[in-house]
Amino acid sequence: MDHVETFRRPIKTIGAALFFAAVLILAVIVKGHFDLAEITGRLVAAKNWISLHPAPAVFFFTIVYIAVTGLSLPGATILTLAGGSLFGLWAGTVLVSFASVVGATVAMVVARHFLRDFVEHRFPQAVAKVNHGVAADGARYLFALRLIPVIPFFLVNLAMGLTRMPVLTFAWVSQLGMLPGTVVYVNAGRQLASIESAAGILSPRVILAFAALAALPFVAKAGNAWWSGRNALRAWRRPRRFDYNLIVIGAGSAGLVTAYIAATARARVALIEQSEMGGDCLNTGCVPSKALIRSAKLAKEGAHPERLGLKGRLEPDFPAIMRRIQRVIARVAPHDSAERYRGLGVDVIKGHAKVFDPWTVEVDGRRLSGRRIVLATGAEPAIPPIPGLADVEPLTSETLWNLKERPDRLLILGGGAIGCELAQSFARLGCETTIVEALPRLLSHEDHDVSQAMQALLMADGVAIVTGAAVRSFVQDGQSRRAHLADGQAIGFDRVVVAVGRRPRTRGFGLEELGLVEDGHLVVDDRLRTRVPTIYAAGDVIGRLQFTHAASHYAWFAAMNALFGDFKSWKLHTKTFPAVIYTHPEIARVGMSEAEAREKGVAYEITRYDLAELDRAIADEANEGFVKVLTVPGKDRILGATIVGARAGDMLGEFTLAMRNGLGLNAILRTIHPYPGWMEAAKATAGEWRRAHAPAWALNLSARILRWLRG
Ligand code: NAI
């Protein structure tokens, strides 16, 4: 969690201080009560007894070990060390290995017998998911857990008992996975037993044994990563030398930022683009749509100048607006241009790339080799298979920028972010606009109150909205076009825009052949690595959070993990993720919505502030909307903030900063906000929260004292 990250450092420091204090106290106690000679004497006696009675000794040790591990009691580590001290390295390893596997299997079977049915009944979906994973890759996962003991031994036993992993698989994988750790621990125990004087603690053998103990998790982790990497790449021949450290495919937001970061780190980078530099965001997405929205906003204000005390009307000139949009693109284009990136040291190559093998990319017949490849090929508008759609010349968010004339009647399929932004803008420019949305409400990813607000504001702009409706077919009848809905309704239109989601571009350039795609999706781990460990991905192609700011955020992780992942890798985090829909008013959210909190079973409280109260919003004649903040019950910690309002996107910044840095609503309340500003809405919301949480006893006491002071 983000707020936890902030506090991790002090917690670590406190943890380290406590640890050293404990060692110090132990040292003082040991100094007073601990006689090394006496312990050595007892150990020698025990060893003598074992050499005289080996069979009972082995039997007794094994039974105790199995009992402790089988019953998940604490002490397995001490017993392992004792195994080395009493029986030596080889005999100790054999004994501990055998006893630990029997004990682990007993614990696993017991957990399975008593708990599995209950857990399966209680959490059927989660258990089904885990079992699916266990069936596919459980042995490898268990092996890694045994090798790298990040989760305590007894917990692994209990957890595996709850799955459907066969007992025999559990036993042999555990046996194999625990072996290196057992050897290192037993050896440490043997070295401990050889200490005869205080100075012996510092002997090279003892220090080495404990250094091996400390290094075990790291060595095991690196070994495991190396082994699974080697296995995944077994089928191909690795080149001896590489042309590049990194080959990036796609020069949209994700690809550009990946190349930028890699070039800054002094890597040799190739950036391949088949079309325009800048990708969707610059050419067909964020930039043109925001330019359109700006013109549409002024058109709306110009249609009702009397609201601001003005006279005269502004008339939209559609072709001029479309020409302006192209000018805006041209003005932003140099930021993403090939020249700029060549200046940064990136080899920008124009052409269609095909991934040939885990290190080789073919660009129009030319082969380039790279130690790592980053896929940043983006996404494209999804086209639903509706009969007749192809006959009515459908537009998408990619192609509608070529329109020269304003369509009189526009039909928009899909009431998501793109559908709503476009519907409002075209309606404001004078199109008769209709949205057909398959689900019962617009913006179904947002809360109900947000969908309602969006519906109301679009209707105020004259947009007709049909929800819960499926288009059965499209018909081109001479000059007229119609969409036939499932309920028998027919909607006439001149042009249709399809905005029903965006599909990752994963086809036709070698990804399926390499097994990177499943159900049309690129599979990546939390380091953005695909199933082939030399290939990473960033941006819309991953299919989650399809936003430019997500793409550039992913790009940092893809670039750094691809370049340096052999030594250090970074886990992707997107918990405090802000997003804005740029309608008027805007819709902005960071963190959880109410629906998400309910779905995840997270307890929350709501504080709401109505923008009708905000002085600046009233002065700007734009006081529709609200701020809604979810907090942990009884605390000011923010779980999520949703804003509907004219400057919602800008206002969201303060909540995002607070969440990312573990600051609560009290911190916002303490901060001075200039008057009269939009940001005051954040402070006012925090004030609402404070008022609702003011302790009644303190207010009562204050009232009494003040009454008493009045005499
Ligand atoms: P979306 O997934 O946000 O919305 C698509 C809508 O189409 C959904 O409501 C869905 O129920 C509906 N739909 C699907 N099939 C349909 C059918 N056959 N008939 C009628 N309705 C149908 O996708 P959208 O709006 O295309 O946006 C794509 C991505 O781009 C999203 O991830 C979105 O968040 C992002 N985006 C964000 C923007 C922003 O935040 N300013 C602006 C533009 C895009």
PDB file of C-alpha atoms in Angstrom, residues 33 66 77 98 122 165 180 186 296 304 332 376 398 495 522 543 658 680 686:
ATOM      1  CA  HIS A  33      24.749 -16.865  33.040  1.00  0.00           C
ATOM      2  CA  ILE A  66       8.548 -34.958  12.790  1.00  0.00           C
ATOM      3  CA  THR A  77      15.243 -24.164  12.675  1.00  0.00           C
ATOM      4  CA  PHE A  98      13.915 -37.095   5.768  1.00  0.00           C
ATOM      5  CA  ARG A 122     -16.146 -20.230   2.076  1.00  0.00           C
ATOM      6  CA  MET A 165      -1.842 -30.645  -5.143  1.00  0.00           C
ATOM      7  CA  PRO A 180      20.209 -26.749  -0.340  1.00  0.00           C
ATOM      8  CA  VAL A 186      23.035 -28.269   9.184  1.00  0.00           C
ATOM      9  CA  ALA A 296     -16.830  22.680 -28.436  1.00  0.00           C
ATOM     10  CA  HIS A 304     -25.675  31.070 -24.400  1.00  0.00           C
ATOM     11  CA  VAL A 332       2.917  19.140 -30.379  1.00  0.00           C
ATOM     12  CA  ALA A 376       4.884  -0.976 -27.024  1.00  0.00           C
ATOM     13  CA  GLU A 398      -8.731   6.877 -35.132  1.00  0.00           C
ATOM     14  CA  ARG A 495     -22.256   8.654 -39.544  1.00  0.00           C
ATOM     15  CA  LEU A 522      -0.307 -10.341 -23.853  1.00  0.00           C
ATOM     16  CA  GLY A 543      -4.664  -4.289 -21.987  1.00  0.00           C
ATOM     17  CA  ALA A 658      -2.003  12.991  -0.512  1.00  0.00           C
ATOM     18  CA  GLU A 680     -10.617  25.059  -1.967  1.00  0.00           C
ATOM     19  CA  ALA A 686     -11.658  17.752   4.441  1.00  0.00           C
TER      20      ALA A 686
END
